[in-house]
Amino acid sequence: MYQNRQALALGSLIFFAFAFVAFILLALWGWPKYKIYRMEADGLAALREAEWTKKILIEEAKAKEQASLLQAKAQVTLAEAEGRATIARAKAEGQADIERAKAAAEANKIIGASLKDNEAYLRYVWIKGLQDGNGERIYIPTEAGLPILEAGKAK
């Protein structure tokens, strides 16, 4: 029994030594292959990440371009609307000026017609203006076209 134990221990020791040597040989053979596999996997992951980043950047650029186009269209539309409003305001102001001028011309016609052949009223307005003059000097032209200067000093 003792020999069986020794033989079993020796067999186990040889088995473990053989397994250890086989493990070392397998590791020496497999490690470079694993490194290559790992590098390929890392490279593929980096490539996929770069592709996704590129796609994201392209989509962001497209979105920015579309946003800027929409903003430019909105600005053009707003400018056109402001231009139309400005033109409409200018036309309305011009029409209002024309109407005011017509009203002033009509008023002048009416005033001119009422003052025509109305010498007494014109004298009355002139005298009333002289009374309200607050000591202003009035120069009356003579035959030679020269005014009488300070015929009597205002007091």
mmCIF file of C-alpha atoms in Angstrom:
data_model
loop_
_atom_site.group_PDB
_atom_site.id
_atom_site.type_symbol
_atom_site.label_atom_id
_atom_site.label_comp_id
_atom_site.label_asym_id
_atom_site.label_seq_id
_atom_site.Cartn_x
_atom_site.Cartn_y
_atom_site.Cartn_z
ATOM 1 C CA MET A 1 0.000 0.000 0.000
ATOM 2 C CA TYR A 2 2.809 2.319 0.730
ATOM 3 C CA GLN A 3 4.255 1.659 -2.675
ATOM 4 C CA ASN A 4 0.918 2.291 -4.266
ATOM 5 C CA ARG A 5 0.817 5.609 -2.557
ATOM 6 C CA GLN A 6 4.286 6.481 -3.720
ATOM 7 C CA ALA A 7 3.512 5.351 -7.224
ATOM 8 C CA LEU A 8 0.285 7.346 -7.136
ATOM 9 C CA ALA A 9 2.123 10.396 -5.802
ATOM 10 C CA LEU A 10 4.855 9.984 -8.394
ATOM 11 C CA GLY A 11 2.255 9.529 -11.141
ATOM 12 C CA SER A 12 0.404 12.593 -9.922
ATOM 13 C CA LEU A 13 3.639 14.548 -9.808
ATOM 14 C CA ILE A 14 4.539 13.490 -13.343
ATOM 15 C CA PHE A 15 1.019 14.280 -14.520
ATOM 16 C CA PHE A 16 1.125 17.751 -12.925
ATOM 17 C CA ALA A 17 4.629 18.356 -14.324
ATOM 18 C CA PHE A 18 3.447 17.271 -17.781
ATOM 19 C CA ALA A 19 0.297 19.389 -17.426
ATOM 20 C CA PHE A 20 2.402 22.357 -16.305
ATOM 21 C CA VAL A 21 4.800 21.964 -19.246
ATOM 22 C CA ALA A 22 1.823 21.547 -21.592
ATOM 23 C CA PHE A 23 0.212 24.659 -20.099
ATOM 24 C CA ILE A 24 3.453 26.623 -20.545
ATOM 25 C CA LEU A 25 3.798 25.418 -24.159
ATOM 26 C CA LEU A 26 0.156 26.191 -24.847
ATOM 27 C CA ALA A 27 0.582 29.660 -23.290
ATOM 28 C CA LEU A 28 3.738 30.308 -25.335
ATOM 29 C CA TRP A 29 1.914 29.258 -28.491
ATOM 30 C CA GLY A 30 -1.430 30.941 -27.669
ATOM 31 C CA TRP A 31 -0.260 34.247 -26.194
ATOM 32 C CA PRO A 32 0.937 35.807 -29.499
ATOM 33 C CA LYS A 33 -2.243 34.633 -31.208
ATOM 34 C CA TYR A 34 -4.322 36.118 -28.392
ATOM 35 C CA LYS A 35 -2.393 39.401 -28.674
ATOM 36 C CA ILE A 36 -3.132 39.497 -32.416
ATOM 37 C CA TYR A 37 -6.808 38.683 -31.790
ATOM 38 C CA ARG A 38 -7.016 41.355 -29.099
ATOM 39 C CA MET A 39 -5.366 43.962 -31.349
ATOM 40 C CA GLU A 40 -7.777 43.086 -34.157
ATOM 41 C CA ALA A 41 -10.735 43.395 -31.808
ATOM 42 C CA ASP A 42 -9.471 46.727 -30.464
ATOM 43 C CA GLY A 43 -8.835 48.011 -34.000
ATOM 44 C CA LEU A 44 -12.268 46.893 -35.154
ATOM 45 C CA ALA A 45 -13.874 48.575 -32.142
ATOM 46 C CA ALA A 46 -11.936 51.778 -32.840
ATOM 47 C CA LEU A 47 -12.937 51.615 -36.521
ATOM 48 C CA ARG A 48 -16.622 51.188 -35.659
ATOM 49 C CA GLU A 49 -16.417 54.020 -33.137
ATOM 50 C CA ALA A 50 -14.781 56.265 -35.760
ATOM 51 C CA GLU A 51 -17.492 55.359 -38.285
ATOM 52 C CA TRP A 52 -20.241 56.201 -35.799
ATOM 53 C CA THR A 53 -18.526 59.447 -34.850
ATOM 54 C CA LYS A 54 -18.249 60.326 -38.545
ATOM 55 C CA LYS A 55 -21.945 59.549 -39.111
ATOM 56 C CA ILE A 56 -22.901 61.641 -36.084
ATOM 57 C CA LEU A 57 -20.813 64.577 -37.315
ATOM 58 C CA ILE A 58 -22.360 64.302 -40.798
ATOM 59 C CA GLU A 59 -25.891 64.249 -39.360
ATOM 60 C CA GLU A 60 -25.108 67.222 -37.097
ATOM 61 C CA ALA A 61 -23.720 69.154 -40.077
ATOM 62 C CA LYS A 62 -26.845 68.345 -42.117
ATOM 63 C CA ALA A 63 -29.078 69.466 -39.248
ATOM 64 C CA LYS A 64 -27.128 72.721 -38.858
ATOM 65 C CA GLU A 65 -27.316 73.331 -42.620
ATOM 66 C CA GLN A 66 -31.076 72.738 -42.630
ATOM 67 C CA ALA A 67 -31.506 74.997 -39.606
ATOM 68 C CA SER A 68 -29.474 77.770 -41.237
ATOM 69 C CA LEU A 69 -31.469 77.398 -44.473
ATOM 70 C CA LEU A 70 -34.739 77.618 -42.566
ATOM 71 C CA GLN A 71 -33.458 80.628 -40.641
ATOM 72 C CA ALA A 72 -32.344 82.332 -43.865
ATOM 73 C CA LYS A 73 -35.732 81.636 -45.472
ATOM 74 C CA ALA A 74 -37.476 83.052 -42.409
ATOM 75 C CA GLN A 75 -35.311 86.173 -42.543
ATOM 76 C CA VAL A 76 -36.019 86.616 -46.259
ATOM 77 C CA THR A 77 -39.747 86.168 -45.659
ATOM 78 C CA LEU A 78 -39.626 88.630 -42.768
ATOM 79 C CA ALA A 79 -37.656 91.142 -44.857
ATOM 80 C CA GLU A 80 -40.133 90.791 -47.716
ATOM 81 C CA ALA A 81 -43.041 91.305 -45.333
ATOM 82 C CA GLU A 82 -41.336 94.346 -43.806
ATOM 83 C CA GLY A 83 -40.632 95.666 -47.307
ATOM 84 C CA ARG A 84 -44.267 95.240 -48.312
ATOM 85 C CA ALA A 85 -45.381 96.896 -45.075
ATOM 86 C CA THR A 86 -42.958 99.780 -45.651
ATOM 87 C CA ILE A 87 -44.204 100.219 -49.217
ATOM 88 C CA ALA A 88 -47.812 100.118 -48.024
ATOM 89 C CA ARG A 89 -47.051 102.702 -45.301
ATOM 90 C CA ALA A 90 -45.278 104.931 -47.827
ATOM 91 C CA LYS A 91 -48.222 104.667 -50.227
ATOM 92 C CA ALA A 92 -50.679 105.410 -47.421
ATOM 93 C CA GLU A 93 -48.616 108.404 -46.270
ATOM 94 C CA GLY A 94 -48.347 109.651 -49.849
ATOM 95 C CA GLN A 95 -52.092 109.274 -50.336
ATOM 96 C CA ALA A 96 -52.691 111.100 -47.036
ATOM 97 C CA ASP A 97 -50.369 113.923 -48.184
ATOM 98 C CA ILE A 98 -52.293 114.152 -51.454
ATOM 99 C CA GLU A 99 -55.612 114.313 -49.593
ATOM 100 C CA ARG A 100 -54.254 117.005 -47.224
ATOM 101 C CA ALA A 101 -52.984 119.014 -50.197
ATOM 102 C CA LYS A 102 -56.368 118.712 -51.918
ATOM 103 C CA ALA A 103 -58.110 119.839 -48.720
ATOM 104 C CA ALA A 104 -55.698 122.787 -48.325
ATOM 105 C CA ALA A 105 -56.213 123.780 -51.993
ATOM 106 C CA GLU A 106 -59.989 123.592 -51.548
ATOM 107 C CA ALA A 107 -59.770 125.658 -48.354
ATOM 108 C CA ASN A 108 -57.603 128.232 -50.146
ATOM 109 C CA LYS A 109 -60.151 128.409 -52.975
ATOM 110 C CA ILE A 110 -62.972 128.968 -50.514
ATOM 111 C CA ILE A 111 -61.022 131.613 -48.578
ATOM 112 C CA GLY A 112 -59.907 133.318 -51.808
ATOM 113 C CA ALA A 113 -63.458 133.367 -53.155
ATOM 114 C CA SER A 114 -64.816 134.779 -49.902
ATOM 115 C CA LEU A 115 -62.146 137.515 -49.771
ATOM 116 C CA LYS A 116 -62.563 138.493 -53.403
ATOM 117 C CA ASP A 117 -64.579 141.693 -53.671
ATOM 118 C CA ASN A 118 -64.711 141.940 -49.872
ATOM 119 C CA GLU A 119 -62.569 145.035 -49.319
ATOM 120 C CA ALA A 120 -64.297 146.011 -46.071
ATOM 121 C CA TYR A 121 -63.476 142.720 -44.342
ATOM 122 C CA LEU A 122 -59.843 142.883 -45.432
ATOM 123 C CA ARG A 123 -59.514 146.420 -43.972
ATOM 124 C CA TYR A 124 -61.125 145.237 -40.753
ATOM 125 C CA VAL A 125 -58.586 142.352 -40.460
ATOM 126 C CA TRP A 126 -55.734 144.767 -41.231
ATOM 127 C CA ILE A 127 -56.840 147.311 -38.630
ATOM 128 C CA LYS A 128 -57.361 144.548 -36.072
ATOM 129 C CA GLY A 129 -53.830 143.359 -36.765
ATOM 130 C CA LEU A 130 -52.490 146.893 -36.231
ATOM 131 C CA GLN A 131 -54.266 147.131 -32.892
ATOM 132 C CA ASP A 132 -52.815 143.836 -31.694
ATOM 133 C CA GLY A 133 -49.291 144.752 -32.912
ATOM 134 C CA ASN A 134 -47.659 145.507 -29.487
ATOM 135 C CA GLY A 135 -45.724 148.529 -30.733
ATOM 136 C CA GLU A 136 -44.309 146.967 -33.852
ATOM 137 C CA ARG A 137 -42.957 149.281 -36.511
ATOM 138 C CA ILE A 138 -44.640 149.335 -39.866
ATOM 139 C CA TYR A 139 -42.781 150.533 -42.926
ATOM 140 C CA ILE A 140 -44.954 151.989 -45.673
ATOM 141 C CA PRO A 141 -43.348 152.270 -49.103
ATOM 142 C CA THR A 142 -43.539 155.618 -50.917
ATOM 143 C CA GLU A 143 -43.648 156.516 -54.616
ATOM 144 C CA ALA A 144 -39.918 155.988 -55.097
ATOM 145 C CA GLY A 145 -40.138 152.598 -53.404
ATOM 146 C CA LEU A 146 -38.338 153.903 -50.330
ATOM 147 C CA PRO A 147 -40.063 153.449 -46.942
ATOM 148 C CA ILE A 148 -40.754 156.317 -44.569
ATOM 149 C CA LEU A 149 -38.376 155.540 -41.764
ATOM 150 C CA GLU A 150 -39.697 156.006 -38.251
ATOM 151 C CA ALA A 151 -42.222 158.702 -38.969
ATOM 152 C CA GLY A 152 -42.968 158.714 -35.315
ATOM 153 C CA LYS A 153 -41.036 156.725 -32.768
ATOM 154 C CA ALA A 154 -43.069 154.017 -31.057
ATOM 155 C CA LYS A 155 -43.651 154.758 -27.448
#
